[in-house]
Amino acid sequence: MYTSHELHLGDEAYPTELELLEKPPDTLYVYGDLDVLAERKLSVVGARQATPYGIAASRMAGRVAAECGLCVVSGGARGCDSAAARAALAAGGKTIVVCGTGADLVYPDSSRDVFEGALAQGGAIVSMECWGRPPKRWAFPKRNQLIAALGEVLFVCEAGVRSGTTSTAEVATNLGRRVYAVPGSIFSPQSVGTNRLIADGAAMVCSEQDLEAMIALDFGCLRAWTGQIPAEEGRVLSALIASATRPDELATTLGMDPLTLLRTLSEYETKNIVERLPDGRYAPTADYLNTRARIGQNTGHL
C-alpha cells in the first residue's frame, strides 16, 4: 500500500522548485514516494492528439532521460505525456505524474498503467487538488504550471500553435528553465507550436544524439551508447518521415508508378512500419520512428 502526504509551503520536503512560481500552492498532495521529489527531473509535454511522430519523440525523451538517471515528469494525459512516462518506466526509470484531479484518482483511465507504474517504481502522483476531487477544466492550467516548475528542463515533443503545451513552455521560460523542442513539418498543424518555440530560442532536438548531448551538458550525466550499424532506409520512408502524405501526392513527388507505391505502402503497413491516418495520409508508425532513433538510421534508396 502506498502512502499519501500533504506538503505545506515551507515544509522541509516541499519542492523548492515550486517556490519560484508566482503563486506556489499552499498545499501539495503527494501519493507515493516523497524522496523522488528531490531527484533531478526532466519534464516532458506534448499534444494529446499526437501523431506517430510526436509519440516517437515522446518515447525517445522518456527512455533517454531514464537511461541518464533522470526522473521524468509528465501530466499522464493521453498522447505525448503518457508515451514519455511509459518509455521511462520501461527503461527502469522513475516518473512523477502531475494530475489535475486528486492525487488518489486516475485520470484519464487510459493512463492507469502510467499511474500504477509510477507508484510501483518509486515515483509519485502529485496534485494541487485535494483528495478525491474529480477533473475540472480550470485545474489543468494550474497543473501545467507544476509540470513546468518541477523539471530543470522542459522537453516539448509536439504542440499546436495555441495549446496547454505551449502555455506550459511559456511558464517554463518565465521561470528561467531551458526548453527543448522537436522540429516538425511546416505543413503539420501539430508542429506549429514546437517550430515557433525553436524560432523563439528553444533548443532544437533533431536526434537522439542531440538529446543525449544536451542532457550531458545541462545535467552533467552520461548515458552509454549501444547503437548498431544502420540499415538502408528507402525513399518512400524518407519522404514520409519528412511529412505525412497521401499516396497520390507521394507518387507524384517521387516520380513513382502509383501501383508500385501502393504495393510498397501495403508491405510497410503489414510490417508496422507505416500506418494510414484518418485523413488518408500515410506516416511512419511511432514504433518504427522510435527504433530508427535508437539505431541512428541513414537514408538510402527504395
mmCIF file of C-alpha atoms in Angstrom:
data_model
loop_
_atom_site.group_PDB
_atom_site.id
_atom_site.type_symbol
_atom_site.label_atom_id
_atom_site.label_comp_id
_atom_site.label_asym_id
_atom_site.label_seq_id
_atom_site.Cartn_x
_atom_site.Cartn_y
_atom_site.Cartn_z
ATOM 1 C CA MET A 1 0.000 0.000 0.000
ATOM 2 C CA TYR A 2 1.372 3.418 -0.983
ATOM 3 C CA THR A 3 1.386 6.348 1.383
ATOM 4 C CA SER A 4 -0.272 9.739 0.968
ATOM 5 C CA HIS A 5 1.272 13.027 2.044
ATOM 6 C CA GLU A 6 0.205 16.643 2.368
ATOM 7 C CA LEU A 7 3.126 19.039 1.986
ATOM 8 C CA HIS A 8 2.695 22.654 3.008
ATOM 9 C CA LEU A 9 4.674 25.614 1.715
ATOM 10 C CA GLY A 10 7.724 25.865 3.947
ATOM 11 C CA ASP A 11 7.854 22.156 4.856
ATOM 12 C CA GLU A 12 11.260 20.518 4.506
ATOM 13 C CA ALA A 13 10.021 18.071 1.847
ATOM 14 C CA TYR A 14 8.147 20.737 -0.146
ATOM 15 C CA PRO A 15 9.822 21.008 -3.600
ATOM 16 C CA THR A 16 11.873 24.188 -3.660
ATOM 17 C CA GLU A 17 11.337 24.444 -7.431
ATOM 18 C CA LEU A 18 7.681 25.308 -6.851
ATOM 19 C CA GLU A 19 8.590 28.271 -4.674
ATOM 20 C CA LEU A 20 9.633 30.097 -7.862
ATOM 21 C CA LEU A 21 6.039 30.167 -9.100
ATOM 22 C CA GLU A 22 4.183 33.460 -8.777
ATOM 23 C CA LYS A 23 1.630 31.681 -6.579
ATOM 24 C CA PRO A 24 3.150 28.482 -5.162
ATOM 25 C CA PRO A 25 0.495 26.024 -3.976
ATOM 26 C CA ASP A 26 -0.063 26.281 -0.234
ATOM 27 C CA THR A 27 -0.627 22.543 -0.101
ATOM 28 C CA LEU A 28 0.800 19.848 -2.351
ATOM 29 C CA TYR A 29 -0.865 16.442 -2.293
ATOM 30 C CA VAL A 30 1.509 13.569 -2.975
ATOM 31 C CA TYR A 31 0.700 9.884 -3.333
ATOM 32 C CA GLY A 32 3.763 7.632 -3.411
ATOM 33 C CA ASP A 33 7.425 8.119 -2.535
ATOM 34 C CA LEU A 34 8.368 11.592 -1.290
ATOM 35 C CA ASP A 35 12.071 11.015 -1.979
ATOM 36 C CA VAL A 36 11.519 11.177 -5.742
ATOM 37 C CA LEU A 37 10.670 14.874 -5.436
ATOM 38 C CA ALA A 38 14.316 15.582 -4.592
ATOM 39 C CA GLU A 39 15.692 13.782 -7.680
ATOM 40 C CA ARG A 40 16.827 15.575 -10.830
ATOM 41 C CA LYS A 41 13.932 15.841 -13.220
ATOM 42 C CA LEU A 42 13.118 16.376 -16.899
ATOM 43 C CA SER A 43 9.550 17.423 -17.684
ATOM 44 C CA VAL A 44 8.043 16.100 -20.929
ATOM 45 C CA VAL A 45 4.897 17.537 -22.505
ATOM 46 C CA GLY A 46 3.153 17.336 -25.846
ATOM 47 C CA ALA A 47 -0.111 17.077 -27.721
ATOM 48 C CA ARG A 48 -2.896 14.809 -26.526
ATOM 49 C CA GLN A 49 -3.961 14.232 -30.146
ATOM 50 C CA ALA A 50 -0.412 13.247 -31.012
ATOM 51 C CA THR A 51 0.811 11.994 -34.373
ATOM 52 C CA PRO A 52 3.066 8.915 -34.623
ATOM 53 C CA TYR A 53 5.953 11.377 -34.933
ATOM 54 C CA GLY A 54 5.033 13.051 -31.652
ATOM 55 C CA ILE A 55 4.590 9.720 -29.878
ATOM 56 C CA ALA A 56 8.002 8.554 -31.109
ATOM 57 C CA ALA A 57 9.646 11.775 -29.923
ATOM 58 C CA SER A 58 7.980 11.359 -26.523
ATOM 59 C CA ARG A 59 9.145 7.786 -26.188
ATOM 60 C CA MET A 60 12.665 8.816 -27.092
ATOM 61 C CA ALA A 61 12.613 11.583 -24.481
ATOM 62 C CA GLY A 62 11.297 9.319 -21.734
ATOM 63 C CA ARG A 63 13.700 6.482 -22.480
ATOM 64 C CA VAL A 64 16.828 8.617 -22.854
ATOM 65 C CA ALA A 65 16.032 10.594 -19.703
ATOM 66 C CA ALA A 66 15.547 7.394 -17.703
ATOM 67 C CA GLU A 67 18.750 5.884 -19.091
ATOM 68 C CA CYS A 68 20.559 9.045 -17.979
ATOM 69 C CA GLY A 69 19.215 8.602 -14.459
ATOM 70 C CA LEU A 70 16.667 11.430 -14.598
ATOM 71 C CA CYS A 71 13.129 11.284 -13.274
ATOM 72 C CA VAL A 72 10.524 12.060 -15.949
ATOM 73 C CA VAL A 73 7.727 14.465 -15.024
ATOM 74 C CA SER A 74 4.545 14.395 -17.118
ATOM 75 C CA GLY A 75 0.850 15.093 -16.898
ATOM 76 C CA GLY A 76 -0.153 11.490 -17.530
ATOM 77 C CA ALA A 77 -2.546 12.571 -20.294
ATOM 78 C CA ARG A 78 -3.137 10.502 -23.400
ATOM 79 C CA GLY A 79 -0.749 11.139 -26.280
ATOM 80 C CA CYS A 80 2.742 12.500 -25.661
ATOM 81 C CA ASP A 81 2.596 12.683 -21.848
ATOM 82 C CA SER A 82 1.698 9.049 -21.278
ATOM 83 C CA ALA A 83 4.037 7.867 -24.066
ATOM 84 C CA ALA A 84 7.020 9.538 -22.374
ATOM 85 C CA ALA A 85 6.107 8.110 -18.977
ATOM 86 C CA ARG A 86 5.644 4.584 -20.347
ATOM 87 C CA ALA A 87 9.021 4.717 -22.081
ATOM 88 C CA ALA A 88 10.728 5.912 -18.897
ATOM 89 C CA LEU A 89 9.117 3.126 -16.880
ATOM 90 C CA ALA A 90 10.022 0.506 -19.497
ATOM 91 C CA ALA A 91 13.640 1.683 -19.261
ATOM 92 C CA GLY A 92 13.570 1.150 -15.487
ATOM 93 C CA GLY A 93 13.259 4.828 -14.622
ATOM 94 C CA LYS A 94 11.083 6.802 -12.244
ATOM 95 C CA THR A 95 8.246 9.142 -13.086
ATOM 96 C CA ILE A 96 6.215 11.819 -11.376
ATOM 97 C CA VAL A 97 2.683 12.221 -12.702
ATOM 98 C CA VAL A 98 1.246 15.681 -12.085
ATOM 99 C CA CYS A 99 -2.518 15.433 -12.350
ATOM 100 C CA GLY A 100 -5.441 17.849 -12.437
ATOM 101 C CA THR A 101 -7.533 15.697 -10.106
ATOM 102 C CA GLY A 102 -6.967 14.451 -6.607
ATOM 103 C CA ALA A 103 -3.675 12.541 -6.452
ATOM 104 C CA ASP A 104 -5.590 9.457 -5.312
ATOM 105 C CA LEU A 105 -7.561 9.299 -8.580
ATOM 106 C CA VAL A 106 -6.600 8.057 -12.046
ATOM 107 C CA TYR A 107 -7.454 10.356 -14.945
ATOM 108 C CA PRO A 108 -7.727 9.514 -17.754
ATOM 109 C CA ASP A 109 -8.410 5.829 -17.195
ATOM 110 C CA SER A 110 -6.425 5.001 -20.362
ATOM 111 C CA SER A 111 -3.316 6.047 -18.413
ATOM 112 C CA ARG A 112 -3.961 3.734 -15.464
ATOM 113 C CA ASP A 113 -0.799 1.767 -16.260
ATOM 114 C CA VAL A 114 1.215 5.015 -16.101
ATOM 115 C CA PHE A 115 -0.135 5.936 -12.657
ATOM 116 C CA GLU A 116 0.320 2.411 -11.303
ATOM 117 C CA GLY A 117 3.779 2.096 -12.869
ATOM 118 C CA ALA A 118 4.903 5.389 -11.352
ATOM 119 C CA LEU A 119 3.995 4.171 -7.881
ATOM 120 C CA ALA A 120 5.417 0.675 -8.387
ATOM 121 C CA GLN A 121 8.833 2.010 -9.443
ATOM 122 C CA GLY A 122 9.370 4.511 -6.658
ATOM 123 C CA GLY A 123 7.728 7.531 -8.259
ATOM 124 C CA ALA A 124 4.754 9.592 -7.198
ATOM 125 C CA ILE A 125 1.469 11.195 -8.162
ATOM 126 C CA VAL A 126 1.371 14.927 -7.380
ATOM 127 C CA SER A 127 -1.513 17.389 -7.380
ATOM 128 C CA MET A 128 -2.632 20.802 -6.154
ATOM 129 C CA GLU A 129 -6.156 19.433 -5.807
ATOM 130 C CA CYS A 130 -7.462 17.881 -2.586
ATOM 131 C CA TRP A 131 -8.013 14.156 -2.264
ATOM 132 C CA GLY A 132 -10.918 12.734 -4.257
ATOM 133 C CA ARG A 133 -11.509 15.850 -6.366
ATOM 134 C CA PRO A 134 -12.760 14.908 -9.877
ATOM 135 C CA PRO A 135 -11.393 16.523 -13.067
ATOM 136 C CA LYS A 136 -12.326 20.166 -13.611
ATOM 137 C CA ARG A 137 -11.305 22.186 -16.667
ATOM 138 C CA TRP A 138 -9.806 25.016 -14.604
ATOM 139 C CA ALA A 139 -7.492 22.642 -12.738
ATOM 140 C CA PHE A 140 -5.355 21.673 -15.725
ATOM 141 C CA PRO A 141 -3.718 25.050 -16.452
ATOM 142 C CA LYS A 142 -2.627 25.065 -12.794
ATOM 143 C CA ARG A 143 -1.353 21.514 -13.234
ATOM 144 C CA ASN A 144 0.728 22.649 -16.219
ATOM 145 C CA GLN A 145 2.487 25.241 -14.064
ATOM 146 C CA LEU A 146 3.636 22.498 -11.694
ATOM 147 C CA ILE A 147 4.994 20.445 -14.606
ATOM 148 C CA ALA A 148 6.946 23.456 -15.878
ATOM 149 C CA ALA A 149 8.357 24.230 -12.437
ATOM 150 C CA LEU A 150 9.299 20.729 -11.270
ATOM 151 C CA GLY A 151 11.638 19.891 -14.158
ATOM 152 C CA GLU A 152 15.030 21.527 -14.547
ATOM 153 C CA VAL A 153 14.372 21.336 -18.303
ATOM 154 C CA LEU A 154 11.117 21.138 -20.254
ATOM 155 C CA PHE A 155 11.047 18.892 -23.336
ATOM 156 C CA VAL A 156 8.253 19.745 -25.800
ATOM 157 C CA CYS A 157 7.587 16.889 -28.205
ATOM 158 C CA GLU A 158 4.710 18.173 -30.320
ATOM 159 C CA ALA A 159 2.343 21.125 -29.983
ATOM 160 C CA GLY A 160 -0.170 23.173 -31.904
ATOM 161 C CA VAL A 161 0.066 26.933 -32.109
ATOM 162 C CA ARG A 162 -2.150 27.615 -29.081
ATOM 163 C CA SER A 163 -2.343 24.819 -26.571
ATOM 164 C CA GLY A 164 -1.760 23.794 -22.997
ATOM 165 C CA THR A 165 1.643 22.563 -24.128
ATOM 166 C CA THR A 166 2.785 25.958 -25.405
ATOM 167 C CA SER A 167 1.440 27.670 -22.275
ATOM 168 C CA THR A 168 3.492 25.219 -20.195
ATOM 169 C CA ALA A 169 6.564 26.190 -22.219
ATOM 170 C CA GLU A 170 5.812 29.869 -21.567
ATOM 171 C CA VAL A 171 5.724 29.237 -17.820
ATOM 172 C CA ALA A 172 8.996 27.295 -18.006
ATOM 173 C CA THR A 173 10.664 30.126 -19.912
ATOM 174 C CA ASN A 174 9.456 32.707 -17.411
ATOM 175 C CA LEU A 175 10.908 30.560 -14.617
ATOM 176 C CA GLY A 176 14.284 30.514 -16.353
ATOM 177 C CA ARG A 177 14.034 26.859 -17.325
ATOM 178 C CA ARG A 178 15.690 25.660 -20.511
ATOM 179 C CA VAL A 179 13.232 24.388 -23.123
ATOM 180 C CA TYR A 180 13.962 21.645 -25.645
ATOM 181 C CA ALA A 181 11.703 21.277 -28.686
ATOM 182 C CA VAL A 182 11.431 18.816 -31.559
ATOM 183 C CA PRO A 183 11.089 20.429 -35.001
ATOM 184 C CA GLY A 184 8.352 19.170 -37.295
ATOM 185 C CA SER A 185 6.975 19.632 -40.763
ATOM 186 C CA ILE A 186 5.940 23.180 -41.609
ATOM 187 C CA PHE A 187 2.768 21.632 -43.051
ATOM 188 C CA SER A 188 1.787 19.835 -39.821
ATOM 189 C CA PRO A 189 -0.616 21.736 -37.511
ATOM 190 C CA GLN A 190 0.734 19.666 -34.616
ATOM 191 C CA SER A 191 4.238 21.086 -35.125
ATOM 192 C CA VAL A 192 3.396 24.778 -35.408
ATOM 193 C CA GLY A 193 3.903 25.292 -31.691
ATOM 194 C CA THR A 194 7.234 23.471 -31.436
ATOM 195 C CA ASN A 195 8.616 25.166 -34.550
ATOM 196 C CA ARG A 196 7.665 28.536 -33.102
ATOM 197 C CA LEU A 197 9.321 27.691 -29.780
ATOM 198 C CA ILE A 198 12.528 26.907 -31.662
ATOM 199 C CA ALA A 199 12.280 30.183 -33.575
ATOM 200 C CA ASP A 200 11.914 31.954 -30.219
ATOM 201 C CA GLY A 201 15.050 30.339 -28.796
ATOM 202 C CA ALA A 202 14.194 26.841 -27.580
ATOM 203 C CA ALA A 203 16.985 24.269 -28.016
ATOM 204 C CA MET A 204 16.279 22.185 -31.110
ATOM 205 C CA VAL A 205 16.423 18.403 -30.686
ATOM 206 C CA CYS A 206 16.997 16.817 -34.103
ATOM 207 C CA SER A 207 18.109 13.354 -32.971
ATOM 208 C CA GLU A 208 18.577 11.072 -30.016
ATOM 209 C CA GLN A 209 22.250 12.012 -30.014
ATOM 210 C CA ASP A 210 21.257 15.697 -29.730
ATOM 211 C CA LEU A 211 19.126 14.948 -26.686
ATOM 212 C CA GLU A 212 21.839 12.870 -25.065
ATOM 213 C CA ALA A 213 24.401 15.641 -25.578
ATOM 214 C CA MET A 214 22.051 18.321 -24.191
ATOM 215 C CA ILE A 215 21.315 16.251 -21.091
ATOM 216 C CA ALA A 216 25.046 15.687 -20.607
ATOM 217 C CA LEU A 217 25.647 19.450 -20.708
ATOM 218 C CA ASP A 218 22.637 20.583 -18.679
ATOM 219 C CA PHE A 219 22.548 17.807 -16.082
ATOM 220 C CA GLY A 220 26.147 16.596 -16.105
ATOM 221 C CA CYS A 221 25.194 12.935 -16.594
ATOM 222 C CA LEU A 222 26.147 10.491 -19.356
ATOM 223 C CA ARG A 223 24.461 7.501 -20.950
ATOM 224 C CA ALA A 224 26.240 4.582 -22.573
ATOM 225 C CA TRP A 225 25.531 4.424 -26.334
ATOM 226 C CA THR A 226 24.720 0.983 -27.737
ATOM 227 C CA GLY A 227 23.899 1.856 -31.329
ATOM 228 C CA GLN A 228 24.137 -0.640 -34.169
ATOM 229 C CA ILE A 229 25.157 -0.327 -37.816
ATOM 230 C CA PRO A 230 22.172 1.288 -39.538
ATOM 231 C CA ALA A 231 20.261 -0.453 -42.321
ATOM 232 C CA GLU A 232 19.210 1.249 -45.559
ATOM 233 C CA GLU A 233 16.111 3.339 -45.478
ATOM 234 C CA GLY A 234 14.068 3.853 -48.626
ATOM 235 C CA ARG A 235 12.974 6.981 -50.441
ATOM 236 C CA VAL A 236 9.359 6.348 -49.509
ATOM 237 C CA LEU A 237 10.110 6.251 -45.809
ATOM 238 C CA SER A 238 12.413 9.247 -46.068
ATOM 239 C CA ALA A 239 9.594 11.269 -47.628
ATOM 240 C CA LEU A 240 7.016 10.122 -45.069
ATOM 241 C CA ILE A 241 9.353 10.937 -42.187
ATOM 242 C CA ALA A 242 9.583 14.461 -43.555
ATOM 243 C CA SER A 243 5.802 14.800 -43.801
ATOM 244 C CA ALA A 244 2.755 12.535 -43.735
ATOM 245 C CA THR A 245 1.474 12.374 -47.311
ATOM 246 C CA ARG A 246 -1.363 10.931 -49.410
ATOM 247 C CA PRO A 247 -0.322 8.138 -51.803
ATOM 248 C CA ASP A 248 -1.168 10.074 -54.973
ATOM 249 C CA GLU A 249 0.856 13.094 -53.870
ATOM 250 C CA LEU A 250 3.755 10.900 -52.795
ATOM 251 C CA ALA A 251 3.815 9.068 -56.125
ATOM 252 C CA THR A 252 3.986 12.399 -57.961
ATOM 253 C CA THR A 253 6.690 13.760 -55.669
ATOM 254 C CA LEU A 254 8.881 10.654 -56.039
ATOM 255 C CA GLY A 255 8.098 10.070 -59.713
ATOM 256 C CA MET A 256 6.884 6.549 -58.944
ATOM 257 C CA ASP A 257 4.209 4.418 -60.518
ATOM 258 C CA PRO A 258 1.156 4.729 -58.228
ATOM 259 C CA LEU A 259 0.546 0.955 -58.138
ATOM 260 C CA THR A 260 4.169 0.294 -57.190
ATOM 261 C CA LEU A 261 3.908 2.870 -54.433
ATOM 262 C CA LEU A 262 0.665 1.386 -53.096
ATOM 263 C CA ARG A 263 2.231 -2.076 -53.012
ATOM 264 C CA THR A 264 5.200 -0.659 -51.108
ATOM 265 C CA LEU A 265 2.953 1.122 -48.618
ATOM 266 C CA SER A 266 0.892 -2.044 -48.155
ATOM 267 C CA GLU A 267 4.037 -4.061 -47.439
ATOM 268 C CA TYR A 268 5.292 -1.468 -44.949
ATOM 269 C CA GLU A 269 1.877 -1.359 -43.287
ATOM 270 C CA THR A 270 1.821 -5.128 -42.702
ATOM 271 C CA LYS A 271 5.260 -4.821 -41.089
ATOM 272 C CA ASN A 272 4.046 -1.982 -38.801
ATOM 273 C CA ILE A 273 6.471 0.453 -40.445
ATOM 274 C CA VAL A 274 3.815 2.876 -41.710
ATOM 275 C CA GLU A 275 0.176 3.493 -40.863
ATOM 276 C CA ARG A 276 -2.733 5.132 -42.639
ATOM 277 C CA LEU A 277 -4.039 8.210 -40.826
ATOM 278 C CA PRO A 278 -7.772 9.027 -40.653
ATOM 279 C CA ASP A 279 -7.431 11.699 -43.371
ATOM 280 C CA GLY A 280 -5.912 9.229 -45.868
ATOM 281 C CA ARG A 281 -2.282 10.261 -45.451
ATOM 282 C CA TYR A 282 0.414 7.751 -44.595
ATOM 283 C CA ALA A 283 3.007 8.266 -41.873
ATOM 284 C CA PRO A 284 5.718 6.163 -40.199
ATOM 285 C CA THR A 285 4.484 4.388 -37.086
ATOM 286 C CA ALA A 286 5.693 5.522 -33.694
ATOM 287 C CA ASP A 287 7.350 2.116 -33.187
ATOM 288 C CA TYR A 288 9.344 2.496 -36.399
ATOM 289 C CA LEU A 289 10.424 6.053 -35.613
ATOM 290 C CA ASN A 290 11.466 5.056 -32.121
ATOM 291 C CA THR A 291 13.526 2.130 -33.424
ATOM 292 C CA ARG A 292 15.048 4.364 -36.091
ATOM 293 C CA ALA A 293 16.074 6.913 -33.487
ATOM 294 C CA ARG A 294 17.752 4.234 -31.412
ATOM 295 C CA ILE A 295 20.000 2.947 -34.171
ATOM 296 C CA GLY A 296 20.751 6.252 -35.896
ATOM 297 C CA GLN A 297 19.223 5.270 -39.236
ATOM 298 C CA ASN A 298 20.639 6.740 -42.508
ATOM 299 C CA THR A 299 18.589 7.441 -45.621
ATOM 300 C CA GLY A 300 19.104 5.414 -48.793
ATOM 301 C CA HIS A 301 17.085 4.125 -51.747
ATOM 302 C CA LEU A 302 13.840 2.211 -52.119
#
